[in-house]
Amino acid sequence: MSQLNLRNAARVGLLAGVVALSVSAIGMVESFDQRDLITDLFTLGQLLLFSAPLVAGYMVTKGVRDADNGAAVLLGLVSGVLTAVPPIALILLTLIAPNIRNALVNVSPALISILTFGASQIIGSLILAVIMAVLGVIGAAIHIVPEAVRKPILYGFGWTLGLGMLSDVLLNILRPLLGRSLVRLFFGTKGITFVSAAIIFVLSIAITIWWQSGGQSQYEARKASLSEAQAKRSRQISIGAGIVALLLLPLILGTYLTEVVDNVGLFILMGLGLNIVVGFAGLLDLGYVAFFAIGAYVMGILTSQGDLGIIDMSFWLALPISVAAAVTAGVLLGMPVLRMRGDYLAIVTLGFGEIIRVMATSDLLKPYIGGAQGILQIAKPTSGSFTMVQPEHFYYLILAGAGLAVFVSWRLRDSRLGRQWMALREDEDVAEAMGINLVSTKLLAFGIGAAFSGLAGAIFATRLSSIFPHSFNLLISINVLSLIIVGGIGSLPGVVVGALVLVGLPELLREFAQYRLLLYGALMIAMMLARPEGLWPSSITRREFHAEDEVVGGVQ
């Protein structure tokens, strides 16, 4: 073990300690500590705090090839101990400066109690140092333990903590199916019970071991033995089962969770549209919310029963007009930016989105679109005597729109137009030299992408029955772009995964909404460092990011 490795361990440990200090000083640890993962045993705040030494221990031994097991443990120990230094300094500072809350308002007695485990400052600091040292060693030991042992344990902890975080969702789903005694056995007032955690942990380990020892090979052999007709039939059965599950989902989730799924579905619809523009064609659009706003406002103007209503049209007649208006705006935006690319294109589209937002709040258009007061009394979709009111009703409307967007995107991806978009994304000059018409190709990308956003805006307007300009700010565009990056640029399943992570999970953890943007930024940084291709990348993107690894592996 070299001196350079020790310096790196010290540097990484102190950096992790600064992170632990920061999340404590801004109040995240105290706020997250209110959510139990395992009732009366482990909280989300403790997970946030103790992740720092674990990650530090893992990082300092990753790639260290000249260190034996003892040296790796020592590096993890050093990083873990140094991770504890900044939080301990904060604890001891409260002894020296009792009025520290005048400067750091979130350094409360409750936070100090969490950091010291309810003990005195001195004893609690020693306990914290020991625990973080142990966690640093555990993080370093991840590289030492054989994969056959490491992977099941990591999966066990991952599933246990993940399901503990989603305990409210599970409780809402399982409460009608389980008796009161079983509910109390598996769920506490917050989080899952120790019994549930143990069952989930053991089952996760057992399934992972089975999959590694022969389950995966058996599955692949069975899949390879199927004839073409059998494989096609199997895919059809899987697709049919998935469609049935989606149709029955509101009956399982209930009203509140269906409302959350509706929000996720709207972002999926917008994400599929922006995925065409950014993921397929490589055109960075930061003003995508403008088309969302246009679709919503056109729907509101055509269907509102208030003073701003013009025609009092039905939803079904106004829907294609709203989508057409968004497509027209997309084409009009594309015309002046045909020769722009990269950062310049991003700035122009950003300006377009801001222009739409400012126009929506201006007094000039107030007689027509309501200005800051927005548009009220937007009609609900009706079919005969049936009126869509409940979240369960809008779920099927959003599902139909998202299904249409997935089908269109899937068909376009492998079509001639889709290949033209991908050539445009790789190199515009080469694409033009190969005979691709850049004008029509770009305008089609902007127009089709805007259509999906306009559709989402129209559904959004009629779902809420009122719209206001502040609902269409820049943050919507940033959120949609972020979910594409996190899920995997150019990947259709990645859009769904990204929306679930960036929209669905924050909705389920709404009590921590004040930290949403901070977590967005941290997640984006982590994704770019650890998995830049996204959580569910397309096959092309995966090959591009791992081409060098495959070449090196082939040489070796």
Coordinates of C-alpha atoms in Angstrom, one line a residue:
M1 CA 0.0 0.0 0.0
S2 CA 1.5 3.3 -1.1
Q3 CA 1.5 6.6 0.5
L4 CA -0.6 7.9 -2.4
N5 CA -3.4 5.5 -1.5
L6 CA -3.4 6.7 2.1
R7 CA -3.6 10.3 0.9
N8 CA -6.4 9.4 -1.4
A9 CA -8.2 7.7 1.5
A10 CA -7.8 10.8 3.6
R11 CA -9.0 13.1 0.9
V12 CA -12.1 11.0 0.0
G13 CA -12.9 10.5 3.7
L14 CA -12.8 14.2 4.5
L15 CA -14.8 15.0 1.3
A16 CA -17.5 12.4 2.4
G17 CA -17.4 14.0 5.9
V18 CA -18.1 17.4 4.4
V19 CA -21.1 15.9 2.6
A20 CA -22.4 14.4 5.8
L21 CA -21.9 17.7 7.6
S22 CA -23.7 19.6 4.8
V23 CA -26.8 17.4 4.7
S24 CA -26.9 17.6 8.5
A25 CA -26.5 21.4 8.7
I26 CA -29.2 22.1 6.1
G27 CA -31.7 20.0 7.9
M28 CA -32.0 17.0 5.6
V29 CA -30.9 14.5 8.2
E30 CA -33.4 15.7 10.8
S31 CA -36.2 15.9 8.2
F32 CA -35.5 12.5 6.7
D33 CA -35.2 11.0 10.2
Q34 CA -39.0 11.4 10.5
R35 CA -39.5 8.7 7.9
D36 CA -38.8 5.1 9.3
L37 CA -37.5 2.5 6.9
I38 CA -37.6 -0.2 9.6
T39 CA -39.9 0.8 12.4
D40 CA -38.1 2.0 15.6
L41 CA -34.8 0.6 14.2
F42 CA -33.6 2.5 11.1
T43 CA -34.7 5.7 9.5
L44 CA -34.2 7.4 6.1
G45 CA -32.1 10.1 7.9
Q46 CA -29.7 7.5 9.2
L47 CA -29.5 6.0 5.7
L48 CA -28.6 9.4 4.3
L49 CA -25.9 10.0 7.0
F50 CA -24.3 6.6 7.0
S51 CA -24.2 6.4 3.2
A52 CA -21.2 8.8 3.3
P53 CA -18.7 6.4 5.0
L54 CA -19.9 3.4 3.0
V55 CA -19.4 5.2 -0.3
A56 CA -16.0 6.6 0.9
G57 CA -14.8 3.1 1.8
Y58 CA -15.9 1.8 -1.5
M59 CA -14.3 4.5 -3.5
V60 CA -10.9 4.5 -1.9
T61 CA -10.4 0.8 -2.7
K62 CA -11.9 0.8 -6.1
G63 CA -9.2 0.3 -8.7
V64 CA -6.5 -0.2 -6.1
R65 CA -4.8 -3.3 -7.5
D66 CA -1.7 -3.4 -5.5
A67 CA -3.3 -3.6 -2.1
D68 CA -4.0 -6.9 -0.3
N69 CA -7.1 -7.5 1.8
G70 CA -5.5 -6.0 4.9
A71 CA -4.4 -2.9 3.1
A72 CA -7.9 -2.4 1.7
V73 CA -9.4 -2.7 5.1
L74 CA -7.0 -0.1 6.4
L75 CA -7.9 2.3 3.6
G76 CA -11.6 1.8 4.4
L77 CA -10.9 2.4 8.1
V78 CA -9.0 5.6 7.4
S79 CA -11.7 7.0 5.1
G80 CA -14.5 6.0 7.6
V81 CA -12.8 7.7 10.6
L82 CA -12.1 10.9 8.6
T83 CA -15.7 10.9 7.4
A84 CA -16.7 11.3 11.0
V85 CA -14.5 14.3 11.7
P86 CA -16.7 17.1 10.2
P87 CA -19.9 15.9 11.9
I88 CA -18.0 15.4 15.2
A89 CA -16.7 19.0 14.8
L90 CA -20.2 20.2 14.5
I91 CA -21.3 18.3 17.6
L92 CA -18.4 19.7 19.7
L93 CA -19.1 23.2 18.3
T94 CA -22.4 23.1 20.1
L95 CA -20.6 22.7 23.4
I96 CA -18.4 25.7 22.7
A97 CA -21.0 27.9 21.1
P98 CA -24.5 27.1 22.5
N99 CA -26.0 29.9 20.4
I100 CA -24.9 28.3 17.1
R101 CA -28.5 28.3 15.9
N102 CA -28.3 32.0 15.4
A103 CA -26.0 31.3 12.4
L104 CA -27.0 27.7 11.6
V105 CA -30.8 27.5 12.2
N106 CA -31.0 23.8 11.3
V107 CA -28.5 22.7 13.9
S108 CA -31.2 21.9 16.5
P109 CA -31.1 19.8 19.6
A110 CA -33.0 17.1 17.7
L111 CA -30.2 17.0 15.1
I112 CA -27.5 16.7 17.7
S113 CA -29.5 13.9 19.4
I114 CA -29.6 12.0 16.0
L115 CA -25.8 12.4 15.5
T116 CA -25.0 11.4 19.1
F117 CA -27.6 8.6 19.3
G118 CA -29.2 10.3 22.3
A119 CA -26.0 10.2 24.3
S120 CA -23.9 13.2 25.5
Q121 CA -21.8 15.1 23.0
I122 CA -18.5 13.4 24.0
I123 CA -19.8 9.8 24.2
G124 CA -22.0 10.3 21.1
S125 CA -19.0 11.6 19.1
L126 CA -17.0 8.5 20.0
I127 CA -20.0 6.2 19.0
L128 CA -20.3 8.1 15.7
A129 CA -16.6 7.7 15.0
V130 CA -16.7 4.0 15.7
I131 CA -19.8 3.4 13.5
M132 CA -18.5 5.4 10.6
A133 CA -15.1 3.6 10.9
V134 CA -16.9 0.2 10.7
L135 CA -19.0 1.4 7.8
G136 CA -15.9 2.5 6.0
V137 CA -14.4 -0.9 6.4
I138 CA -17.6 -2.5 5.1
G139 CA -17.5 -0.3 2.1
A140 CA -13.9 -1.3 1.4
A141 CA -14.8 -5.0 2.0
I142 CA -17.3 -4.9 -0.9
H143 CA -14.3 -5.4 -3.3
I144 CA -12.9 -8.2 -1.1
V145 CA -15.9 -10.4 -0.8
P146 CA -16.5 -12.8 -3.7
E147 CA -19.2 -11.7 -6.2
A148 CA -21.2 -14.9 -5.4
V149 CA -21.6 -13.6 -1.8
R150 CA -21.5 -9.8 -2.4
K151 CA -24.2 -9.6 -5.0
P152 CA -27.0 -11.4 -2.9
I153 CA -26.2 -9.4 0.2
L154 CA -26.3 -6.1 -1.8
Y155 CA -29.6 -7.1 -3.4
G156 CA -31.0 -8.1 0.0
F157 CA -30.2 -4.7 1.5
G158 CA -31.3 -2.8 -1.6
W159 CA -34.7 -4.5 -1.7
T160 CA -35.2 -4.2 2.0
L161 CA -34.4 -0.5 2.1
G162 CA -36.3 0.2 -1.1
L163 CA -39.5 -1.5 0.0
G164 CA -39.1 0.2 3.4
M165 CA -39.1 3.6 1.7
L166 CA -42.3 2.7 -0.2
S167 CA -44.0 1.2 2.8
D168 CA -46.9 3.7 2.5
V169 CA -47.6 2.5 -1.0
L170 CA -47.5 -1.2 0.0
L171 CA -49.7 -0.5 3.0
N172 CA -52.4 1.2 0.8
I173 CA -52.3 -1.7 -1.6
L174 CA -52.2 -4.6 0.9
R175 CA -54.5 -3.2 3.6
P176 CA -57.7 -4.4 1.9
L177 CA -56.2 -7.8 1.3
L178 CA -54.7 -8.5 4.7
G179 CA -56.3 -8.7 8.1
R180 CA -55.6 -6.1 10.8
S181 CA -53.3 -8.5 12.6
L182 CA -51.2 -9.2 9.5
V183 CA -51.0 -5.5 8.8
R184 CA -49.7 -4.8 12.3
L185 CA -47.2 -7.7 11.9
F186 CA -45.7 -6.4 8.6
F187 CA -46.2 -2.6 8.9
G188 CA -45.5 -0.2 11.7
T189 CA -46.8 3.4 12.1
K190 CA -44.0 4.4 9.7
G191 CA -42.0 1.9 7.6
I192 CA -42.0 -1.9 7.7
T193 CA -41.5 -3.9 10.8
F194 CA -38.4 -6.0 11.6
V195 CA -40.3 -9.1 10.6
S196 CA -41.0 -7.7 7.2
A197 CA -37.4 -6.6 6.8
A198 CA -36.1 -10.0 7.7
I199 CA -38.5 -11.8 5.3
I200 CA -37.6 -9.4 2.4
F201 CA -33.9 -9.7 3.1
V202 CA -33.9 -13.5 3.2
L203 CA -36.1 -13.8 0.1
S204 CA -34.0 -11.4 -1.9
I205 CA -30.8 -13.3 -1.0
A206 CA -32.4 -16.7 -1.8
I207 CA -33.8 -15.5 -5.2
T208 CA -30.5 -14.0 -6.1
I209 CA -28.5 -17.1 -5.2
W210 CA -30.9 -19.3 -7.1
W211 CA -30.7 -17.0 -10.1
Q212 CA -26.9 -17.0 -10.0
S213 CA -26.5 -20.8 -9.4
G214 CA -28.7 -21.9 -12.3
G215 CA -31.9 -19.9 -12.7
Q216 CA -30.5 -17.5 -15.2
S217 CA -28.9 -20.3 -17.3
Q218 CA -32.1 -22.3 -17.2
Y219 CA -34.1 -19.3 -18.3
E220 CA -31.8 -18.5 -21.2
A221 CA -31.7 -22.1 -22.3
R222 CA -35.5 -22.3 -22.2
K223 CA -35.7 -19.1 -24.1
A224 CA -33.2 -20.2 -26.7
S225 CA -35.0 -23.5 -27.2
L226 CA -38.3 -21.8 -28.3
S227 CA -39.1 -21.8 -32.0
E228 CA -39.8 -18.5 -33.7
A229 CA -43.6 -19.0 -33.5
Q230 CA -43.3 -19.9 -29.8
A231 CA -41.1 -16.9 -29.0
K232 CA -43.6 -14.7 -30.8
R233 CA -46.5 -16.2 -28.9
S234 CA -44.6 -15.7 -25.6
R235 CA -44.0 -12.0 -26.4
Q236 CA -47.7 -11.6 -27.2
I237 CA -48.7 -13.2 -23.9
S238 CA -46.3 -11.0 -22.0
I239 CA -47.6 -7.9 -23.8
G240 CA -51.2 -8.9 -23.1
A241 CA -50.5 -9.6 -19.5
G242 CA -48.8 -6.1 -19.2
I243 CA -51.8 -4.4 -20.8
V244 CA -54.2 -6.2 -18.4
A245 CA -52.1 -5.2 -15.4
L246 CA -52.1 -1.6 -16.6
L247 CA -55.9 -1.6 -17.0
L248 CA -56.4 -3.0 -13.6
L249 CA -53.8 -0.8 -11.9
P250 CA -56.3 1.9 -10.6
L251 CA -58.4 -0.8 -8.9
I252 CA -55.2 -1.9 -7.0
L253 CA -53.7 1.5 -6.2
G254 CA -56.7 3.5 -5.0
T255 CA -57.4 7.2 -5.6
Y256 CA -54.3 8.9 -4.1
L257 CA -51.8 6.6 -5.8
T258 CA -53.7 6.8 -9.1
E259 CA -53.4 10.6 -8.9
V260 CA -49.6 10.1 -8.5
V261 CA -49.6 7.8 -11.5
D262 CA -51.5 10.4 -13.5
N263 CA -48.8 12.9 -12.9
V264 CA -46.1 10.4 -13.8
G265 CA -48.1 9.6 -17.0
L266 CA -48.2 13.2 -18.1
F267 CA -44.4 13.5 -17.7
I268 CA -44.0 10.2 -19.6
L269 CA -46.1 11.7 -22.4
M270 CA -43.9 14.9 -22.5
G271 CA -40.8 12.8 -22.1
L272 CA -41.6 10.7 -25.1
G273 CA -42.0 13.9 -27.2
L274 CA -38.8 15.5 -26.0
N275 CA -37.0 12.1 -26.5
I276 CA -37.7 12.5 -30.2
V277 CA -36.2 15.9 -30.3
V278 CA -33.2 15.3 -28.0
G279 CA -32.8 11.6 -27.9
F280 CA -33.4 10.7 -31.6
A281 CA -32.5 13.9 -33.4
G282 CA -29.9 15.4 -31.0
L283 CA -31.6 18.8 -30.9
L284 CA -31.2 20.3 -27.4
D285 CA -34.6 22.0 -26.6
L286 CA -34.9 23.9 -23.3
G287 CA -38.2 25.6 -24.2
Y288 CA -40.2 22.4 -24.4
V289 CA -42.7 23.6 -21.8
A290 CA -43.9 26.2 -24.4
F291 CA -45.7 23.5 -26.4
F292 CA -47.2 22.1 -23.2
A293 CA -48.6 25.6 -22.4
I294 CA -49.9 26.1 -25.9
G295 CA -51.8 22.8 -25.8
A296 CA -53.3 23.6 -22.4
Y297 CA -54.3 27.2 -23.3
V298 CA -55.9 26.2 -26.6
M299 CA -57.9 23.6 -24.8
G300 CA -58.9 26.1 -22.1
I301 CA -60.0 28.7 -24.6
L302 CA -62.0 26.3 -26.6
T303 CA -63.7 24.5 -23.8
S304 CA -63.9 27.0 -20.9
Q305 CA -67.5 27.7 -19.7
G306 CA -66.4 31.0 -18.1
D307 CA -66.0 34.5 -19.5
L308 CA -62.9 33.5 -21.6
G309 CA -64.7 30.7 -23.4
I310 CA -65.1 31.3 -27.1
I311 CA -66.9 28.3 -28.5
D312 CA -67.7 26.0 -25.5
M313 CA -66.4 23.1 -27.6
S314 CA -66.3 19.6 -26.3
F315 CA -63.0 18.1 -25.2
W316 CA -62.9 15.6 -28.0
L317 CA -63.3 18.2 -30.7
A318 CA -60.8 20.6 -29.1
L319 CA -58.2 17.9 -28.5
P320 CA -56.9 17.7 -32.2
I321 CA -57.0 21.5 -32.5
S322 CA -54.8 21.8 -29.3
V323 CA -52.4 19.2 -30.7
A324 CA -52.3 21.0 -34.1
A325 CA -51.6 24.3 -32.5
A326 CA -48.6 22.8 -30.6
V327 CA -47.4 21.2 -33.8
T328 CA -47.6 24.6 -35.6
A329 CA -45.7 26.2 -32.8
G330 CA -43.0 23.5 -33.0
V331 CA -42.6 24.0 -36.8
L332 CA -42.5 27.8 -36.4
L333 CA -39.8 27.4 -33.7
G334 CA -37.8 25.1 -35.9
M335 CA -37.7 27.4 -38.9
P336 CA -35.4 30.2 -37.5
V337 CA -33.1 27.7 -35.7
L338 CA -32.4 25.3 -38.6
R339 CA -28.7 26.3 -38.8
M340 CA -28.2 26.3 -35.0
R341 CA -26.9 23.5 -32.9
G342 CA -25.6 22.7 -29.5
D343 CA -25.6 25.5 -26.9
Y344 CA -26.9 28.1 -29.4
L345 CA -30.0 26.0 -30.1
A346 CA -30.5 25.5 -26.4
I347 CA -30.4 29.2 -25.7
V348 CA -32.9 30.1 -28.5
T349 CA -35.4 27.4 -27.4
L350 CA -35.0 28.6 -23.8
G351 CA -35.9 32.1 -25.0
F352 CA -38.9 30.8 -26.9
G353 CA -40.2 29.1 -23.7
E354 CA -39.8 32.2 -21.7
I355 CA -41.5 34.3 -24.4
I356 CA -44.6 32.1 -24.2
R357 CA -44.6 32.3 -20.4
V358 CA -44.3 36.1 -20.4
M359 CA -47.0 36.4 -23.0
A360 CA -49.3 34.3 -20.8
T361 CA -48.9 36.7 -17.9
S362 CA -49.0 39.9 -20.0
D363 CA -51.8 42.5 -19.9
L364 CA -51.8 42.5 -23.8
L365 CA -53.4 39.0 -24.0
K366 CA -55.3 39.2 -20.7
P367 CA -58.7 39.6 -22.4
Y368 CA -58.1 36.4 -24.3
I369 CA -56.2 34.1 -22.0
G370 CA -56.8 35.6 -18.6
G371 CA -53.3 36.9 -17.8
A372 CA -52.1 36.0 -14.3
Q373 CA -55.7 34.9 -13.3
G374 CA -55.5 32.1 -15.9
I375 CA -58.5 30.3 -17.4
L376 CA -61.2 28.8 -15.2
Q377 CA -64.1 26.4 -15.6
I378 CA -62.5 24.3 -18.3
A379 CA -64.9 21.5 -19.3
K380 CA -64.2 17.9 -18.3
P381 CA -64.2 15.2 -21.0
T382 CA -67.6 13.6 -21.5
S383 CA -68.9 10.6 -23.3
G384 CA -72.7 10.6 -23.4
S385 CA -73.9 11.0 -19.9
F386 CA -70.5 9.9 -18.4
T387 CA -68.1 12.7 -17.3
M388 CA -64.5 12.1 -16.4
V389 CA -63.9 13.5 -12.9
Q390 CA -62.0 11.0 -10.7
P391 CA -58.2 10.3 -11.1
E392 CA -59.2 6.8 -12.1
H393 CA -61.0 8.2 -15.1
F394 CA -58.2 10.4 -16.3
Y395 CA -55.8 7.5 -15.8
Y396 CA -57.2 5.7 -18.8
L397 CA -57.1 8.8 -20.9
I398 CA -53.5 9.5 -20.0
L399 CA -52.7 5.8 -20.5
A400 CA -54.2 5.9 -24.0
G401 CA -52.2 9.0 -24.9
A402 CA -48.9 7.5 -23.5
G403 CA -49.6 4.3 -25.4
L404 CA -50.1 6.2 -28.6
A405 CA -46.9 8.1 -28.0
V406 CA -44.9 4.9 -27.3
F407 CA -46.3 3.2 -30.4
V408 CA -45.5 6.2 -32.7
S409 CA -42.0 6.6 -31.2
W410 CA -41.3 2.9 -31.5
R411 CA -42.4 2.9 -35.2
L412 CA -40.5 6.0 -36.0
R413 CA -37.3 4.9 -34.2
D414 CA -36.5 2.1 -36.8
S415 CA -38.1 3.9 -39.8
R416 CA -36.2 5.8 -42.5
L417 CA -37.1 9.0 -40.7
G418 CA -35.7 7.6 -37.4
R419 CA -32.4 6.6 -39.0
Q420 CA -32.2 10.1 -40.5
W421 CA -32.7 11.6 -37.0
M422 CA -30.0 9.4 -35.6
A423 CA -27.6 10.4 -38.5
L424 CA -28.4 14.0 -37.7
R425 CA -27.6 13.5 -34.1
E426 CA -24.2 12.0 -34.8
D427 CA -23.1 14.6 -37.3
E428 CA -25.2 17.2 -39.2
D429 CA -22.5 17.9 -41.9
V430 CA -22.1 14.2 -42.7
A431 CA -25.8 13.6 -42.7
E432 CA -26.3 16.5 -45.2
A433 CA -23.5 15.2 -47.4
M434 CA -25.3 11.8 -47.5
G435 CA -28.4 13.4 -48.9
I436 CA -30.5 13.9 -45.8
N437 CA -32.7 17.0 -46.0
L438 CA -31.9 18.8 -42.8
V439 CA -34.8 21.2 -43.1
S440 CA -37.6 18.7 -43.3
T441 CA -35.8 16.3 -40.8
K442 CA -35.5 18.9 -38.1
L443 CA -38.9 20.4 -38.6
L444 CA -40.5 16.9 -38.4
A445 CA -38.6 16.3 -35.1
F446 CA -39.8 19.6 -33.6
G447 CA -43.4 19.1 -34.9
I448 CA -43.8 15.5 -33.7
G449 CA -42.2 16.2 -30.4
A450 CA -44.4 19.3 -29.9
A451 CA -47.5 17.2 -30.7
F452 CA -47.0 14.9 -27.7
S453 CA -46.3 17.9 -25.4
G454 CA -49.5 19.6 -26.7
L455 CA -51.5 16.5 -26.0
A456 CA -50.2 16.4 -22.5
G457 CA -51.0 20.0 -22.0
A458 CA -54.6 19.6 -23.2
I459 CA -55.2 16.7 -20.8
F460 CA -53.5 18.6 -18.0
A461 CA -55.9 21.6 -18.6
T462 CA -59.1 19.6 -18.6
R463 CA -57.9 17.4 -15.7
L464 CA -57.4 20.4 -13.4
S465 CA -60.3 22.5 -14.9
S466 CA -58.2 25.6 -14.6
I467 CA -54.7 26.7 -15.7
F468 CA -52.4 29.5 -14.6
P469 CA -49.1 30.8 -16.1
H470 CA -47.0 29.7 -13.2
S471 CA -47.8 26.1 -14.1
F472 CA -45.6 26.5 -17.2
N473 CA -42.3 27.7 -16.0
L474 CA -38.8 26.6 -17.1
L475 CA -38.6 24.0 -14.4
I476 CA -41.0 21.8 -16.3
S477 CA -38.6 21.7 -19.3
I478 CA -35.7 21.0 -16.9
N479 CA -37.7 18.1 -15.3
V480 CA -38.6 16.5 -18.6
L481 CA -35.0 16.8 -19.9
S482 CA -33.7 15.4 -16.6
L483 CA -35.9 12.3 -16.7
I484 CA -34.7 11.6 -20.2
I485 CA -31.1 11.8 -19.1
V486 CA -31.6 9.7 -16.0
G487 CA -33.6 7.1 -17.8
G488 CA -31.4 6.9 -20.9
I489 CA -31.3 9.3 -23.8
G490 CA -33.1 7.7 -26.9
S491 CA -34.6 4.9 -24.8
L492 CA -38.4 4.4 -24.7
P493 CA -38.3 2.3 -21.5
G494 CA -35.8 4.8 -20.1
V495 CA -38.4 7.6 -20.3
V496 CA -40.8 5.6 -18.1
V497 CA -38.1 4.7 -15.6
G498 CA -36.8 8.3 -15.5
A499 CA -40.4 9.6 -14.9
L500 CA -40.9 7.1 -12.1
V501 CA -37.7 8.1 -10.4
L502 CA -37.8 11.8 -10.8
V503 CA -41.6 12.4 -10.7
G504 CA -43.2 9.4 -9.0
L505 CA -40.8 9.0 -6.1
P506 CA -40.8 12.7 -5.0
E507 CA -44.6 12.6 -5.1
L508 CA -44.5 9.6 -2.7
L509 CA -42.0 11.5 -0.5
R510 CA -43.8 14.8 -0.6
E511 CA -42.9 15.8 3.0
F512 CA -39.4 16.4 1.7
A513 CA -40.4 18.5 -1.2
Q514 CA -38.1 21.4 -0.2
Y515 CA -35.1 19.3 -1.0
R516 CA -36.4 18.1 -4.4
L517 CA -34.1 20.3 -6.5
L518 CA -31.1 19.5 -4.4
L519 CA -31.7 15.8 -4.8
Y520 CA -32.2 16.3 -8.5
G521 CA -28.8 17.9 -8.8
A522 CA -27.2 15.2 -6.7
L523 CA -28.8 12.4 -8.7
M524 CA -27.7 14.0 -12.0
I525 CA -24.1 14.3 -10.8
A526 CA -24.2 10.7 -9.6
M527 CA -25.7 9.5 -12.9
M528 CA -23.1 11.3 -15.0
L529 CA -20.3 9.8 -12.9
A530 CA -21.5 6.2 -12.3
R531 CA -23.9 5.5 -15.1
P532 CA -23.8 8.2 -17.8
E533 CA -25.8 6.0 -20.3
G534 CA -28.9 6.1 -18.0
L535 CA -30.8 3.6 -15.9
W536 CA -32.3 1.8 -19.0
P537 CA -30.3 2.9 -22.0
S538 CA -31.0 2.0 -25.6
S539 CA -28.9 -0.7 -27.1
I540 CA -27.1 1.8 -29.3
T541 CA -26.2 4.1 -26.4
R542 CA -25.1 1.1 -24.3
R543 CA -22.7 0.0 -27.1
E544 CA -21.4 3.6 -27.5
F545 CA -20.6 4.0 -23.8
H546 CA -19.1 0.5 -23.3
A547 CA -17.3 0.1 -26.7
E548 CA -13.9 0.8 -25.1
D549 CA -14.5 -1.7 -22.3
E550 CA -15.5 -4.4 -24.8
V551 CA -12.3 -3.7 -26.9
V552 CA -10.1 -3.9 -23.8
G553 CA -11.9 -7.1 -22.7
G554 CA -11.4 -8.6 -26.1
V555 CA -7.6 -7.8 -26.0
Q556 CA -7.2 -9.3 -22.6

